[in-house]
Structure formats: structure tokens, C-alpha cells
């Protein structure tokens, strides 16, 4: 990279993202119950699931306790301290999610104290000069809903919309940017096509029902929230992978890539196209596609999870998203890197590519690094460390990683020095 100062557009949002279940602690929902039943199994499977070097470096993967979210980062009680750190890093935006199981612990009964809690969090974010982004659903369901079918339940769109309306009615004016669902396609894949995540149902027909429910619920919530506020901006957060043909000269590989792109990346986005005020993009994965549908993860320069680091992919994804003609916020991008050896370069390389896409017309308005804190990485538990800030899960002490200071320079200057 040549020596250059790459300026980002005025008002660009620099943030970090979190999700309630992964950081708060003390939640009881479909995930917490699933973990209790599956922690031992997950610890036992680690030996065959992860490479020798990963097993050696992260022996906690063999401990069933690793898979129990429990008090997570105790962010529910320490949000002030965590937001102070975010502010000290020069962030001017912050993404949270609100936990449905706290807000509506029993069907139709809303806990005002919990809504009040999130009001305080939003006030605290704003008081520190950061723009809040609020996600209403980040992977978890209240138990009462799970008992009657969860995402499959025919009344799911109604339940979700009622919850969204309640939350928005009380704290809607504390944030402009709201997102309904985080990465519906990741849930369709992991829960209903692979069957590895709760409710561990591998069934393509169920997957279709859930897909339709996500779409309907989003539409209903979009219309309702817009009726309640003129200024609100609403989106659905999409996980979009960079997919390329394994063999660029093979028509069949190209055809498979086109179909995979059409379904995996495009279907949900097209579904909500008319009710999407901006695109929320989560970018992590680069895959090579071989006919008919073999997928290979890009494996160069991998993270602790062995996911390849491919900054160029975000450039292609952003260019591709231009066809929707909507502002784009990168709502997540990050890597598991416990020793913090690759994170600073990861951030700079991705931002270099984001800048390139902007200079070629992509309307990118913000970047949220995943994540502010190390946190609970779903079925993998605590060992993958995604934080700009390290968390000692025993003492709950926070330690700012060197890469966070590098990111802070970019945020504070609104430019990237190459
Ligand atoms: C999810 C996060 C998750 C991150 C890293 C995203 O797909 O939204 O909850 O922690 O990826 O795997």
C-alpha cells in the first residue's frame, strides 16, 4: 500500500457492535436452555471439530462450562464503563440489541423495568456523543414463544410486531436507526438447514416457513414503526458473503456461483427491498463455489476460527450492493484473534477496501467493528475472542487491546493513513 491519507465522508459513523445475549449476562431464553442441554456434547465434539493448533491454544473448548453463556461480560450491569471505553476510542456510533425475553418474559406481559433499562443504555450512548443503532432481534427468543413454535409459529409476525411496537413506543425517540432482524439467513442455515443451532430442526420446509415469517414480521414492523415516527430509519441486517467461482474459466462454477449469490445473498434482501431504508451489511466470509454447490472457505491468513481474512471481498460486496440504491452501514465486520496479532491490519485492510468502494460510488455511511468486547460466540462459547477490548471472564476486568488504539486513530481522524 502506498503512503496515503484516505479521507472518509463527512459525518461517517465509526462504531462497534454488540448483541444483548452475547454480552449482557443473566438472560433466560431459548439459547440459554439449549446450552444447558448441549454443553457437554459440544465440549465432547471439539476434538473432531477443531484443528490440533486450535485445540492446543484454546483448551477451554473441552470444558462444558465454555458453552454456558451465564453472566457473559456482565455488560447489563457494566454498560456505563463499557460505553466510557467506546467513547475513549473516539467512536461516534454504537450498535446494541434489546433482549426480547427480558422485555416480554411472559406472552403479552411487558416488563417496564427492562424497557427502562434500555432507555438508560440509549441515553448513556447518546450522552457520550454516539449515535445508537438498535436491533430488535439478534438470534434469541423468549421461552414462551419457543414453546409454541418460535420462529415457525404462524403468529410469529404478530408477536414480533407487538413487541417491536411496545419497545418503539417507549424508547423509539432515543434512536433514529432501528433494525428488525440480525442475519435471518444465518439462522435459516444454522438452525433449519444444517440443524446445529437451536431449535436444531433440519427441515427445508420449516426453513421456508421461517423465511416467510421473517419477511412478514419485518414488513409489519416496518410499516408500524414508520407510522409511529417520521424520522425513523429501519433496516434488516444481512450477512453477505463474498462468493466467487472456484474456477473462473468454468461456466458451471460460474453458474453455481450465480445461483448461490441469488439465493444466499440476494433472496432476503430482495424480499425486503421496498421496506428497507438502508442496508445493514455484516461481512465476514469469502467462499469459492464449485459446481454444483461445493463451497470452500477462503483459507489464506486465517483467524483463530480458521476463517480466511479477505478484505478484498468487502469491496466486491459493496460494489454489488449499489444496485439497491440505498445507503449502506457496515453493521458488523471483525475476527477472532485472541493475541491481537492480526486485528489492526485486518481493520486497516478492510477499511482500505471500503474506502475504495466509496470512491467508486458505494454509499457507505458507517462501519461498526464486531465487537467492542470479547463475548459469547454462540455454539462455540467463549474461546473465540472478537473484542477490541479483552475481557477477563473471571474478574470481568476490561483491557483495551493495541488494535483498538489503532482503530481509535482512524475514528478520531475520520481518515485512514496507509
Ligand atoms: C453475528 C454475531 C457473531 C459474529 C461472529 C455474526 O454473524 O451477528 O452474533 O458473534 O457473526 O461470528
Coordinates of C-alpha atoms and ligand atoms in Angstrom, one line a residue:
X1 CA 0.0 0.0 0.0
X2 CA 1.4 3.4 -0.9
X3 CA 1.6 6.2 1.7
X4 CA -1.7 8.0 1.5
X5 CA -4.3 9.7 3.7
X6 CA -7.7 8.2 2.8
X7 CA -10.4 10.6 4.0
X8 CA -13.9 9.2 4.8
X9 CA -17.0 11.2 4.0
X10 CA -18.0 13.9 6.5
X11 CA -20.3 12.5 9.2
X12 CA -19.1 8.9 8.7
X13 CA -20.2 6.8 11.6
X14 CA -17.4 4.9 13.4
X15 CA -18.8 2.3 15.8
X16 CA -18.6 -1.0 17.5
X17 CA -21.4 -3.6 17.6
X18 CA -22.7 -5.8 20.3
X19 CA -25.7 -8.1 20.9
X20 CA -27.6 -8.4 24.1
X21 CA -27.3 -12.2 24.7
X22 CA -23.6 -12.3 23.8
X23 CA -22.6 -9.6 26.3
X24 CA -25.3 -8.8 28.9
X25 CA -25.4 -11.9 31.1
X26 CA -28.3 -13.2 33.1
X27 CA -30.6 -13.9 30.3
X28 CA -33.0 -16.8 30.1
X29 CA -34.3 -17.7 26.6
X30 CA -34.2 -20.5 24.0
X31 CA -30.4 -20.3 23.7
X32 CA -29.7 -20.5 27.5
X33 CA -31.9 -23.6 27.8
X34 CA -30.4 -25.2 24.7
X35 CA -26.9 -24.7 26.0
X36 CA -27.7 -26.4 29.3
X37 CA -28.8 -29.5 27.3
X38 CA -25.9 -29.4 24.8
X39 CA -22.8 -28.0 26.6
X40 CA -21.4 -31.5 27.4
X41 CA -22.0 -32.7 23.8
X42 CA -20.3 -29.6 22.3
X43 CA -17.3 -30.0 24.6
X44 CA -17.0 -33.6 23.5
X45 CA -17.3 -32.8 19.8
X46 CA -14.5 -30.2 20.0
X47 CA -11.8 -32.9 19.4
X48 CA -13.2 -33.7 16.0
X49 CA -14.4 -30.2 15.1
X50 CA -11.3 -28.1 15.6
X51 CA -7.7 -28.4 14.3
X52 CA -4.9 -29.5 16.6
X53 CA -3.4 -26.0 16.8
X54 CA -6.8 -24.6 17.9
X55 CA -7.3 -27.3 20.5
X56 CA -3.8 -26.6 21.9
X57 CA -4.3 -22.8 22.0
X58 CA -7.9 -22.9 23.3
X59 CA -8.2 -25.9 25.7
X60 CA -11.3 -24.3 27.2
X61 CA -13.2 -25.7 24.3
X62 CA -13.1 -29.0 26.1
X63 CA -14.8 -27.6 29.1
X64 CA -18.7 -27.8 29.1
X65 CA -18.7 -24.5 31.0
X66 CA -17.3 -22.7 28.0
X67 CA -20.7 -23.3 26.3
X68 CA -22.8 -21.7 29.0
X69 CA -23.4 -18.0 28.5
X70 CA -24.2 -17.3 32.1
X71 CA -23.1 -13.8 33.1
X72 CA -21.3 -13.3 29.8
X73 CA -19.4 -10.0 30.1
X74 CA -21.9 -8.7 32.7
X75 CA -22.4 -5.8 30.3
X76 CA -26.0 -5.4 31.7
X77 CA -24.5 -4.0 34.9
X78 CA -21.4 -2.5 33.4
X79 CA -22.7 -0.7 30.4
X80 CA -21.6 2.7 31.6
X81 CA -18.0 1.5 32.0
X82 CA -18.1 -0.1 28.6
X83 CA -19.6 2.9 26.9
X84 CA -16.8 5.0 28.5
X85 CA -14.3 2.8 26.8
X86 CA -16.2 3.1 23.5
X87 CA -16.1 6.9 23.8
X88 CA -12.4 6.9 24.7
X89 CA -11.8 5.1 21.4
X90 CA -13.4 8.0 19.6
X91 CA -16.4 6.1 18.4
X92 CA -19.4 8.2 17.3
X93 CA -21.8 5.3 17.0
X94 CA -22.7 2.2 18.9
X95 CA -24.8 -0.9 18.0
X96 CA -26.8 -2.8 20.6
X97 CA -29.7 -5.2 20.6
X98 CA -32.5 -5.4 23.0
X99 CA -33.4 -8.7 24.5
X100 CA -37.0 -9.8 23.8
X101 CA -37.0 -12.4 26.7
X102 CA -36.3 -9.6 29.2
X103 CA -38.9 -7.2 27.8
X104 CA -41.7 -9.8 27.4
X105 CA -40.9 -12.6 29.8
X106 CA -44.5 -13.9 29.5
X107 CA -46.7 -13.7 26.5
X108 CA -48.3 -10.3 26.3
X109 CA -46.7 -9.2 29.7
X110 CA -44.1 -6.5 29.2
X111 CA -41.6 -5.6 31.9
X112 CA -41.4 -1.9 32.1
X113 CA -38.2 -2.0 34.3
X114 CA -36.4 -3.8 31.4
X115 CA -37.6 -1.3 28.9
X116 CA -36.4 1.4 31.3
X117 CA -33.0 -0.3 31.4
X118 CA -32.6 0.0 27.6
X119 CA -33.8 3.6 27.8
X120 CA -30.9 4.3 30.2
X121 CA -28.5 2.5 27.9
X122 CA -29.7 4.6 24.9
X123 CA -29.4 7.8 26.9
X124 CA -25.9 6.7 28.0
X125 CA -24.9 6.1 24.4
X126 CA -26.2 9.5 23.3
X127 CA -24.8 11.3 26.3
X128 CA -21.3 10.2 25.1
X129 CA -21.9 11.6 21.7
X130 CA -22.6 8.3 19.9
X131 CA -25.4 7.5 17.5
X132 CA -27.2 4.4 18.7
X133 CA -28.2 1.6 16.3
X134 CA -30.8 -0.7 17.9
X135 CA -31.5 -4.3 16.7
X136 CA -34.8 -5.7 17.9
X137 CA -33.9 -9.4 17.4
X138 CA -30.4 -10.9 17.5
X139 CA -30.9 -14.7 17.4
X140 CA -32.8 -15.3 20.7
X141 CA -36.4 -15.9 21.5
X142 CA -38.3 -15.8 24.8
X143 CA -39.2 -19.2 26.2
X144 CA -42.9 -18.8 25.9
X145 CA -42.5 -18.2 22.2
X146 CA -40.2 -21.2 21.8
X147 CA -42.8 -23.4 23.5
X148 CA -45.4 -22.5 20.8
X149 CA -43.1 -23.0 17.8
X150 CA -40.7 -20.0 17.9
X151 CA -39.8 -18.6 14.5
X152 CA -42.1 -21.2 12.8
X153 CA -45.2 -20.3 14.8
X154 CA -47.8 -18.8 12.4
X155 CA -48.4 -16.0 14.9
X156 CA -44.7 -15.1 15.0
X157 CA -45.1 -11.9 12.8
X158 CA -47.9 -10.7 15.1
X159 CA -45.9 -11.4 18.2
X160 CA -42.7 -9.8 16.9
X161 CA -44.6 -6.7 15.7
X162 CA -46.4 -6.3 19.0
X163 CA -43.1 -6.5 20.8
X164 CA -41.4 -4.1 18.4
X165 CA -44.3 -1.6 18.8
X166 CA -44.1 -1.8 22.6
X167 CA -40.4 -1.1 22.6
X168 CA -40.5 1.6 20.0
X169 CA -43.5 3.3 21.6
X170 CA -41.5 3.7 24.8
X171 CA -37.9 4.3 23.6
X172 CA -38.3 4.9 19.9
X173 CA -37.3 8.6 20.1
X174 CA -33.9 7.7 21.7
X175 CA -32.6 6.3 18.4
X176 CA -33.0 7.0 14.7
X177 CA -31.6 3.8 13.3
X178 CA -33.5 0.6 14.1
X179 CA -33.1 -2.9 12.6
X180 CA -35.6 -5.6 12.9
X181 CA -33.7 -8.9 12.4
X182 CA -30.0 -9.7 12.6
X183 CA -28.9 -12.1 9.8
X184 CA -32.0 -14.1 9.2
X185 CA -30.1 -16.2 6.6
X186 CA -27.6 -17.3 9.2
X187 CA -30.4 -18.6 11.3
X188 CA -32.1 -20.3 8.3
X189 CA -28.8 -22.0 7.6
X190 CA -27.6 -22.9 11.1
X191 CA -30.9 -23.8 12.7
X192 CA -33.0 -25.2 9.9
X193 CA -30.7 -26.4 7.1
X194 CA -27.7 -27.6 9.0
X195 CA -29.6 -28.1 12.2
X196 CA -26.7 -27.2 14.5
X197 CA -28.3 -24.2 16.4
X198 CA -31.5 -24.2 18.4
X199 CA -34.1 -25.4 17.8
X200 CA -31.9 -27.9 15.9
X201 CA -34.5 -28.7 13.3
X202 CA -33.2 -29.7 9.9
X203 CA -36.1 -29.4 7.6
X204 CA -36.2 -27.5 4.4
X205 CA -40.0 -26.9 4.6
X206 CA -39.6 -25.4 8.1
X207 CA -36.8 -23.2 6.7
X208 CA -39.3 -21.9 4.1
X209 CA -41.9 -21.2 6.8
X210 CA -39.3 -19.3 8.9
X211 CA -38.1 -17.4 5.9
X212 CA -41.7 -16.3 5.2
X213 CA -42.2 -15.4 8.8
X214 CA -39.1 -13.2 8.9
X215 CA -40.3 -11.4 5.8
X216 CA -43.8 -10.8 7.1
X217 CA -42.7 -9.8 10.5
X218 CA -40.2 -7.3 9.0
X219 CA -42.9 -5.8 6.7
X220 CA -45.4 -5.4 9.6
X221 CA -42.8 -3.9 11.9
X222 CA -41.5 -1.6 9.2
X223 CA -45.0 -0.1 8.5
X224 CA -45.9 0.2 12.1
X225 CA -42.7 1.9 13.2
X226 CA -42.9 4.3 10.3
X227 CA -46.5 5.2 11.3
X228 CA -45.2 5.9 14.8
X229 CA -42.3 8.1 13.7
X230 CA -41.5 10.1 10.6
X231 CA -37.8 10.2 11.1
X232 CA -37.0 6.6 12.0
X233 CA -34.7 4.6 9.6
X234 CA -35.4 0.9 9.5
X235 CA -33.5 -2.0 8.1
X236 CA -32.8 -5.7 8.3
X237 CA -29.2 -6.7 8.9
X238 CA -27.9 -9.1 6.2
X239 CA -24.9 -11.4 6.4
X240 CA -23.5 -11.2 2.9
X241 CA -20.6 -13.4 1.9
X242 CA -18.3 -12.7 -1.0
X243 CA -18.8 -15.7 -3.4
X244 CA -16.6 -16.3 -6.3
X245 CA -16.3 -19.2 -8.8
X246 CA -13.5 -21.6 -7.9
X247 CA -12.5 -21.8 -11.5
X248 CA -13.1 -18.5 -13.3
X249 CA -13.0 -20.3 -16.6
X250 CA -15.6 -22.8 -15.7
X251 CA -19.1 -21.9 -16.9
X252 CA -20.6 -24.4 -14.5
X253 CA -18.7 -23.0 -11.5
X254 CA -19.9 -19.5 -12.5
X255 CA -23.5 -20.7 -12.9
X256 CA -23.4 -22.3 -9.4
X257 CA -21.9 -19.0 -8.0
X258 CA -24.7 -17.0 -9.6
X259 CA -27.4 -19.3 -8.1
X260 CA -25.7 -19.3 -4.7
X261 CA -25.4 -15.5 -4.9
X262 CA -29.1 -15.2 -5.9
X263 CA -30.4 -17.3 -3.1
X264 CA -28.0 -16.9 -0.2
X265 CA -27.1 -13.3 -0.5
X266 CA -29.9 -11.8 -2.6
X267 CA -33.2 -13.5 -1.6
X268 CA -33.8 -11.9 1.7
X269 CA -32.6 -8.5 0.5
X270 CA -34.9 -8.6 -2.5
X271 CA -37.8 -9.7 -0.2
X272 CA -37.5 -6.6 1.9
X273 CA -36.3 -4.3 -0.8
X274 CA -39.3 -1.9 -0.6
X275 CA -39.3 -1.7 3.1
X276 CA -35.6 -1.1 3.8
X277 CA -34.4 2.4 4.5
X278 CA -30.7 1.4 4.4
X279 CA -28.7 -1.8 4.1
X280 CA -27.1 -3.2 7.2
X281 CA -24.2 -5.3 6.0
X282 CA -22.3 -7.9 8.1
X283 CA -19.3 -9.1 6.2
X284 CA -17.1 -11.9 7.4
X285 CA -16.9 -14.7 4.8
X286 CA -15.3 -15.3 1.4
X287 CA -16.2 -18.6 -0.3
X288 CA -15.2 -20.2 -3.5
X289 CA -18.0 -22.1 -5.2
X290 CA -17.5 -25.3 -7.3
X291 CA -20.3 -26.9 -9.4
X292 CA -22.8 -28.0 -8.3
X293 CA -22.8 -26.5 -4.8
X294 CA -19.5 -27.2 -3.2
X295 CA -18.4 -24.3 -1.0
X296 CA -14.8 -23.8 0.1
X297 CA -14.0 -21.2 2.6
X298 CA -11.2 -18.9 1.5
X299 CA -8.3 -20.1 3.7
X300 CA -5.5 -17.5 3.4
X301 CA -4.2 -15.8 6.5
X302 CA -6.8 -17.3 8.8
X303 CA -8.2 -16.1 12.2
X304 CA -8.4 -18.2 15.4
X305 CA -11.6 -19.7 14.0
X306 CA -9.7 -20.6 10.8
X307 CA -11.8 -18.2 8.7
X308 CA -9.7 -16.7 5.9
X309 CA -9.2 -13.0 6.0
X310 CA -10.3 -11.5 2.8
X311 CA -10.6 -7.7 2.8
X312 CA -11.0 -7.6 -1.0
X313 CA -14.3 -9.4 -0.6
X314 CA -15.9 -6.5 1.2
X315 CA -15.1 -4.3 -1.8
X316 CA -16.9 -6.6 -4.2
X317 CA -19.8 -7.0 -1.9
X318 CA -20.2 -3.2 -1.5
X319 CA -20.0 -2.7 -5.3
X320 CA -22.6 -5.3 -5.8
X321 CA -24.9 -3.7 -3.3
X322 CA -25.0 -0.5 -5.3
X323 CA -27.9 -1.9 -7.3
X324 CA -30.2 -1.4 -4.4
X325 CA -29.5 2.3 -4.4
X326 CA -29.7 2.6 -0.6
X327 CA -27.3 3.9 2.0
X328 CA -25.1 1.2 3.5
X329 CA -23.9 0.8 7.0
X330 CA -21.4 -2.0 7.7
X331 CA -23.1 -3.2 10.9
X332 CA -20.5 -5.9 11.6
X333 CA -17.0 -6.9 10.5
X334 CA -14.4 -8.5 12.7
X335 CA -12.3 -11.5 13.5
X336 CA -11.4 -13.9 16.4
X337 CA -7.9 -13.0 17.3
X338 CA -7.0 -13.7 21.0
X339 CA -3.5 -12.5 20.7
X340 CA -4.5 -9.4 18.8
X341 CA -1.8 -10.1 16.2
X342 CA -3.9 -9.6 13.1
X343 CA -6.8 -7.3 14.2
X344 CA -5.1 -3.9 13.5
X345 CA -4.1 -4.9 9.9
X346 CA -7.5 -6.6 9.4
X347 CA -9.3 -3.3 10.2
X348 CA -7.0 -1.2 8.1
X349 CA -7.1 -3.5 5.1
X350 CA -10.9 -3.8 5.2
X351 CA -11.2 0.0 5.6
X352 CA -8.9 0.5 2.6
X353 CA -11.3 -1.6 0.5
X354 CA -14.3 0.2 1.9
X355 CA -12.7 3.5 1.0
X356 CA -12.0 2.2 -2.5
X357 CA -15.7 1.2 -2.9
X358 CA -16.8 4.6 -1.6
X359 CA -14.6 6.4 -4.1
X360 CA -16.2 4.3 -6.8
X361 CA -19.7 5.3 -5.8
X362 CA -20.8 3.0 -3.0
X363 CA -22.9 5.0 -0.5
X364 CA -21.3 3.6 2.7
X365 CA -22.2 5.8 5.7
X366 CA -20.6 3.9 8.6
X367 CA -18.6 1.0 9.9
X368 CA -19.2 -1.0 13.1
X369 CA -16.4 -3.3 14.2
X370 CA -17.5 -6.6 15.7
X371 CA -17.2 -6.4 18.6
X372 CA -16.4 -3.9 21.4
X373 CA -15.8 -6.7 23.8
X374 CA -14.8 -10.3 23.7
X375 CA -18.1 -12.1 24.1
X376 CA -20.1 -15.3 23.9
X377 CA -19.8 -16.8 20.4
X378 CA -23.0 -18.9 20.3
X379 CA -22.3 -22.6 19.9
X380 CA -18.6 -22.0 20.1
X381 CA -18.8 -20.5 23.5
X382 CA -16.2 -18.1 24.9
X383 CA -12.9 -19.1 23.4
X384 CA -13.1 -17.1 20.1
X385 CA -12.2 -13.6 21.0
X386 CA -13.7 -10.9 18.8
X387 CA -13.2 -7.9 21.1
X388 CA -11.4 -4.6 20.6
X389 CA -11.4 -5.0 24.3
X390 CA -10.2 -8.1 26.1
X391 CA -12.5 -9.4 28.9
X392 CA -11.2 -11.5 31.8
X393 CA -14.2 -13.6 32.4
X394 CA -13.1 -14.4 36.0
X395 CA -12.6 -10.8 37.2
X396 CA -14.6 -9.1 34.5
X397 CA -11.7 -6.7 34.0
X398 CA -11.6 -5.0 30.6
X399 CA -8.3 -4.4 28.8
X400 CA -8.1 -2.3 25.7
X401 CA -6.2 -4.2 23.0
X402 CA -3.5 -2.4 21.0
X403 CA -5.5 -2.8 17.8
X404 CA -8.3 -0.8 19.4
X405 CA -6.0 2.1 19.7
X406 CA -5.1 1.8 16.0
X407 CA -8.8 1.8 15.2
X408 CA -9.3 4.8 17.5
X409 CA -6.8 6.9 15.5
X410 CA -8.9 6.2 12.3
X411 CA -12.2 7.0 14.1
X412 CA -10.9 10.2 15.6
X413 CA -9.3 11.5 12.4
X414 CA -12.0 10.2 10.1
X415 CA -9.2 9.0 7.9
X416 CA -7.0 6.1 7.3
X417 CA -3.3 6.5 6.9
X418 CA -1.9 3.8 4.7
Ligands
LIG1 C1 -23.3 -12.4 14.3 C2 -22.7 -12.3 15.7 C3 -21.5 -13.2 15.8 C4 -20.5 -12.8 14.7 C5 -19.2 -13.6 14.7 C6 -22.3 -12.5 13.2 O1 -22.8 -13.4 12.2 O2 -24.2 -11.4 14.1 O3 -23.6 -12.5 16.6 O4 -20.9 -13.2 17.0 O5 -21.1 -13.0 13.4 O6 -19.4 -14.9 14.4

